């Protein structure tokens, strides 16, 4: 629904150029402040009077928050204010990085349209705290570390601990998400992302999956993360464990999908957009298709 208001509520505007300055402003204003990154979500919420901050702190001019950097053996670091399209462009010009973090690339390149991806930032996507955010499942899949700072110091968390549910984050009013660090994925791994977007703009069931060393039971690894169908992102470790059993990986798939269903079924969202039953079924179907796709890519490579 569009906003009945044509104008924004009044607010003060600050555009710090250092992280220190931004943190001092957050410490001073606390709950009266709102961080502005791309503004795609915040400006809409302000137009709709869902939030009316006394001060808006624009973080886009802080160089540290715009970093996009990959270091072999260490991983990928994304500043919270890096735009979605900057990240996918970086990956397009570094195909090895794109393939390492393929599930993230596939998720980010399918957010809304180019206009929105040119403004929206990875940190804003995370901090909007709505279940369908496309960055969630891949960040859970790659064990991303979220770096949070305040004037009191820094701490590190994970996406599954940080996002608590619709509108709820483990983030104090004086804290800022600074960066997202994705460690190098396992060697020889493949990953992918899939979502179901019905008539609405947003996904009702998203899955990210990673497969490494599929033929060797001792070293193989399968990771599964889901979002959009549940209030917050989940790494489905119960299903991942099934793939540690002896035997052909393909023969373990049904048991793993059953474990996934039993692990999350009580948490699945039921709303007018999609029933819980449909969402759960779509998670299973997408996990099945992703698994086959990733496995096929190994087989093709080995000829
Ligand atoms: C038409 C449309 C289609 C969309 N389609 C999709 C889609 O397909 N997939 C998808 O995932 N999303 C979709 N979105 C949502 C969109 O991706 C998010 O609104 C966007 O990512 C928010 O990023 P931003 O940088 O604009 O954040 P902002 O609007 O600037 O901020 C969002 C919230 O996060 C807070 N915040 C931002 N950065 C930080 C930080 N570093 N630390 C602490 N708090 C912070 C802000 O205070 C605010 O509360 C869509 C939005 C629209 C309007």
XYZ file of C-alpha atoms and ligand atoms in Angstrom:
356
model
C 0.000 0.000 0.000
C 1.417 3.414 -0.840
C 1.888 6.045 1.826
C -0.950 8.538 2.513
C 1.784 11.105 3.292
C 3.507 13.042 0.529
C 6.283 14.301 2.777
C 8.715 12.958 5.313
C 8.406 13.847 8.996
C 10.932 16.472 10.117
C 14.327 15.215 11.191
C 17.907 16.319 11.661
C 20.424 14.925 9.211
C 24.046 13.960 9.898
C 26.545 12.598 7.439
C 29.623 11.473 9.385
C 32.768 10.703 7.415
C 34.323 8.370 9.992
C 33.076 5.354 11.897
C 34.069 6.987 15.185
C 31.884 10.017 14.451
C 28.918 7.781 13.529
C 29.280 5.774 16.746
C 29.443 8.952 18.847
C 26.211 10.172 17.256
C 24.543 6.821 17.939
C 25.751 6.942 21.558
C 24.382 10.466 21.939
C 20.950 9.957 20.357
C 20.315 6.226 20.949
C 16.687 5.336 20.231
C 16.037 8.783 18.757
C 18.440 8.036 15.894
C 18.037 5.927 12.752
C 20.866 4.816 10.518
C 20.397 5.569 6.814
C 22.242 3.343 4.350
C 20.563 3.043 0.914
C 17.305 4.401 2.320
C 15.173 1.953 0.284
C 13.482 0.683 3.416
C 13.988 3.560 5.853
C 12.548 6.320 3.655
C 9.428 4.218 3.000
C 9.008 3.521 6.717
C 9.381 7.260 7.434
C 6.873 8.212 4.706
C 4.430 5.777 6.275
C 5.192 7.226 9.738
C 6.207 3.786 10.968
C 9.333 5.500 12.298
C 9.946 9.203 12.976
C 13.560 9.557 14.129
C 14.813 12.813 15.602
C 18.048 12.344 13.674
C 18.991 10.338 10.596
C 22.641 9.262 10.447
C 23.740 8.685 6.860
C 26.613 6.171 6.813
C 27.284 6.084 3.070
C 30.281 8.436 3.169
C 32.280 6.340 5.627
C 34.966 4.641 3.496
C 35.432 1.727 5.928
C 31.777 0.794 5.513
C 32.051 0.633 1.709
C 34.802 -2.038 1.574
C 34.496 -5.049 -0.699
C 37.644 -7.133 -0.413
C 38.579 -10.752 -0.977
C 41.816 -12.244 0.423
C 42.778 -15.785 -0.557
C 42.646 -18.060 2.472
C 40.885 -15.440 4.605
C 37.678 -14.753 2.786
C 35.396 -11.981 1.655
C 34.804 -8.803 3.659
C 31.807 -6.647 2.860
C 31.395 -3.225 4.459
C 27.829 -2.829 5.719
C 27.202 0.116 3.373
C 28.435 -1.667 0.229
C 25.617 -1.552 -2.292
C 24.110 -4.795 -3.558
C 25.045 -3.979 -7.178
C 28.625 -3.058 -6.189
C 29.005 -6.489 -4.609
C 27.657 -8.380 -7.638
C 29.799 -6.236 -9.976
C 32.873 -7.010 -7.863
C 32.039 -10.705 -8.154
C 31.471 -10.410 -11.898
C 34.949 -9.002 -12.295
C 36.414 -11.685 -9.976
C 34.848 -14.910 -11.290
C 36.766 -17.092 -8.806
C 35.250 -15.154 -5.916
C 31.829 -15.358 -7.568
C 32.112 -19.156 -7.825
C 33.335 -19.494 -4.216
C 30.306 -17.565 -2.938
C 27.904 -18.546 -5.705
C 24.857 -18.827 -3.412
C 25.376 -15.238 -2.221
C 25.846 -14.015 -5.786
C 22.659 -15.726 -6.967
C 20.680 -14.299 -4.048
C 21.951 -10.725 -4.387
C 21.577 -10.567 -8.170
C 17.908 -11.445 -7.858
C 16.953 -8.783 -5.303
C 14.203 -6.547 -6.734
C 15.504 -4.708 -9.826
C 18.701 -2.903 -10.798
C 17.422 0.470 -9.598
C 16.910 -0.903 -6.093
C 20.141 -2.941 -6.139
C 21.983 0.280 -7.059
C 20.813 1.900 -3.823
C 20.208 -0.880 -1.315
C 23.143 -2.014 0.800
C 24.005 -5.396 2.263
C 23.829 -3.969 5.805
C 20.428 -2.398 5.137
C 19.157 -5.692 3.750
C 20.290 -7.467 6.913
C 19.041 -4.802 9.332
C 15.600 -4.426 7.772
C 14.845 -7.639 9.657
C 12.049 -8.997 7.476
C 12.004 -12.783 6.990
C 12.280 -12.681 3.180
C 15.551 -10.776 2.969
C 17.562 -12.552 0.299
C 20.955 -12.139 1.953
C 19.955 -14.248 4.991
C 20.168 -17.855 3.779
C 23.519 -17.429 1.961
C 25.071 -15.614 4.929
C 23.981 -18.481 7.188
C 25.346 -20.967 4.646
C 28.815 -19.375 4.557
C 29.098 -18.974 8.352
C 29.305 -15.199 7.937
C 30.570 -13.204 10.917
C 28.825 -9.903 11.520
C 30.987 -7.224 13.112
C 29.011 -4.874 15.363
C 30.500 -1.721 16.897
C 29.583 0.914 19.467
C 31.613 3.502 21.392
C 32.122 0.787 24.006
C 33.898 -1.565 21.592
C 33.266 -4.311 19.078
C 31.636 -7.712 19.066
C 31.084 -10.468 16.547
C 27.926 -12.468 15.887
C 26.287 -14.673 13.253
C 23.273 -13.958 11.085
C 21.207 -16.615 12.893
C 21.962 -15.046 16.285
C 21.577 -11.491 14.998
C 18.188 -11.777 13.269
C 15.638 -12.795 15.884
C 12.410 -12.461 13.873
C 10.339 -9.862 11.980
C 11.545 -6.446 13.154
C 13.804 -7.915 15.847
C 17.580 -7.793 15.809
C 20.162 -8.389 18.490
C 21.315 -4.772 18.047
C 21.318 -2.097 20.752
C 20.295 1.462 19.780
C 23.922 2.632 20.125
C 25.301 -0.150 17.907
C 26.103 -0.233 14.194
C 26.620 -3.180 11.860
C 30.077 -2.461 10.433
C 30.981 -5.402 8.224
C 30.156 -8.911 7.166
C 33.009 -11.379 6.901
C 32.592 -14.615 4.966
C 35.375 -17.124 5.583
C 36.693 -19.117 2.629
C 34.231 -21.926 1.883
C 35.483 -25.547 1.891
C 37.801 -26.400 -1.014
C 36.114 -27.743 -4.125
C 32.666 -26.705 -2.967
C 29.695 -25.606 -5.059
C 26.756 -23.595 -3.786
C 23.478 -22.144 -4.998
C 20.363 -20.244 -3.949
C 16.710 -20.679 -4.820
C 13.552 -18.805 -3.842
C 9.829 -18.890 -4.547
C 8.375 -15.504 -5.425
C 4.610 -15.719 -6.028
C 2.466 -12.724 -7.039
C 3.998 -10.586 -4.277
C 7.510 -9.173 -4.655
C 9.099 -11.213 -1.915
C 10.097 -14.802 -1.418
C 7.914 -17.095 0.672
C 10.506 -19.882 0.838
C 14.271 -19.579 0.208
C 17.016 -22.187 0.338
C 20.794 -21.915 0.043
C 22.895 -25.042 -0.254
C 26.576 -25.929 -0.437
C 28.117 -29.283 -1.373
C 31.830 -30.115 -0.994
C 33.677 -33.355 -1.865
C 30.465 -35.306 -2.606
C 32.076 -38.696 -3.341
C 34.224 -39.016 -0.214
C 32.105 -39.688 2.929
C 35.024 -38.734 5.195
C 35.537 -35.264 3.808
C 32.210 -34.434 2.220
C 30.133 -31.586 3.525
C 26.607 -30.478 2.736
C 25.246 -27.256 4.194
C 21.608 -26.161 4.084
C 20.182 -22.803 5.143
C 16.593 -21.629 4.845
C 14.869 -18.261 5.159
C 11.648 -16.470 4.160
C 9.537 -19.494 5.177
C 10.638 -19.026 8.791
C 10.632 -15.835 10.906
C 14.449 -15.796 10.994
C 17.152 -17.588 8.971
C 18.086 -21.125 10.027
C 21.081 -23.380 9.322
C 19.473 -26.801 9.248
C 22.310 -28.721 10.911
C 20.054 -31.709 11.683
C 19.725 -32.304 7.920
C 23.416 -31.593 7.277
C 24.405 -34.312 9.729
C 22.658 -36.982 7.641
C 25.268 -36.485 4.906
C 28.041 -37.488 7.319
C 26.762 -41.071 7.232
C 28.499 -43.731 5.139
C 27.067 -44.485 1.707
C 26.356 -42.832 -1.603
C 25.428 -39.182 -1.111
C 22.384 -39.505 -3.394
C 20.912 -42.247 -1.188
C 21.032 -39.919 1.824
C 19.008 -37.115 0.271
C 15.504 -38.327 1.219
C 16.504 -38.899 4.840
C 18.137 -35.435 4.956
C 15.022 -33.730 3.571
C 12.861 -35.571 6.119
C 15.158 -34.359 8.896
C 14.926 -30.825 7.519
C 11.131 -30.992 7.593
C 10.939 -32.311 11.137
C 13.533 -29.805 12.392
C 11.761 -26.690 11.124
C 8.069 -27.523 10.634
C 6.932 -25.948 13.906
C 8.603 -22.677 12.893
C 7.202 -22.222 9.408
C 5.155 -19.059 8.785
C 1.452 -19.291 7.925
C 0.014 -16.076 6.449
C -2.259 -14.870 3.616
C 0.640 -15.057 1.115
C 1.309 -18.765 1.581
C 0.284 -21.569 3.888
C 2.838 -23.247 6.130
C 2.239 -26.492 4.250
C 3.058 -24.852 0.882
C 6.161 -23.123 2.228
C 7.465 -26.344 3.727
C 6.854 -28.248 0.511
C 8.596 -25.521 -1.515
C 11.628 -25.682 0.775
C 11.858 -29.410 0.145
C 11.376 -29.122 -3.624
C 13.993 -26.387 -3.916
C 16.475 -28.234 -1.708
C 16.009 -31.311 -3.907
C 16.545 -29.337 -7.142
C 19.550 -27.450 -5.748
C 21.126 -30.696 -4.569
C 20.752 -32.262 -8.030
C 22.088 -29.120 -9.696
C 25.164 -28.928 -7.487
C 25.869 -32.627 -7.818
C 25.501 -32.453 -11.612
C 28.051 -29.645 -11.736
C 30.612 -31.924 -10.035
C 29.830 -34.772 -12.429
C 30.123 -32.511 -15.474
C 33.513 -31.285 -14.308
C 34.805 -34.834 -13.876
C 33.454 -35.682 -17.351
C 10.071 -2.626 -4.617
C 10.986 -3.356 -3.668
C 11.354 -4.653 -3.944
C 12.209 -5.343 -3.077
N 12.585 -6.619 -3.376
C 13.428 -7.280 -2.559
C 13.871 -8.584 -2.867
O 13.508 -9.157 -3.897
N 14.735 -9.188 -1.990
C 15.173 -8.571 -0.857
O 15.959 -9.153 -0.109
N 14.767 -7.328 -0.548
C 13.914 -6.683 -1.359
N 13.515 -5.416 -1.042
C 13.975 -4.831 0.220
C 15.261 -4.078 -0.008
O 16.259 -4.955 -0.472
C 15.703 -3.476 1.318
O 14.775 -2.458 1.597
C 17.083 -2.901 1.215
O 18.020 -3.938 1.077
C 17.412 -2.111 2.452
O 18.737 -1.654 2.282
P 19.069 -0.105 2.434
O 20.531 0.027 2.302
O 18.244 0.713 1.499
O 18.632 0.109 3.939
P 17.974 1.360 4.650
O 16.600 1.580 4.104
O 18.895 2.516 4.631
O 17.899 0.762 6.131
C 17.025 -0.306 6.442
C 17.018 -0.477 7.980
O 18.277 -0.961 8.426
C 18.897 -0.018 9.320
N 20.318 -0.039 8.965
C 20.848 0.098 7.721
N 22.178 -0.081 7.764
C 22.511 -0.338 9.040
C 23.756 -0.631 9.707
N 24.911 -0.693 9.052
N 23.738 -0.855 11.050
C 22.560 -0.805 11.737
N 21.360 -0.548 11.149
C 21.343 -0.312 9.828
C 18.190 1.293 9.072
O 18.219 2.138 10.205
C 16.787 0.818 8.741
O 16.103 0.513 9.920
C 12.696 -4.702 -1.900
C 12.328 -3.375 -1.629
C 11.477 -2.704 -2.503
C 11.117 -1.279 -2.191
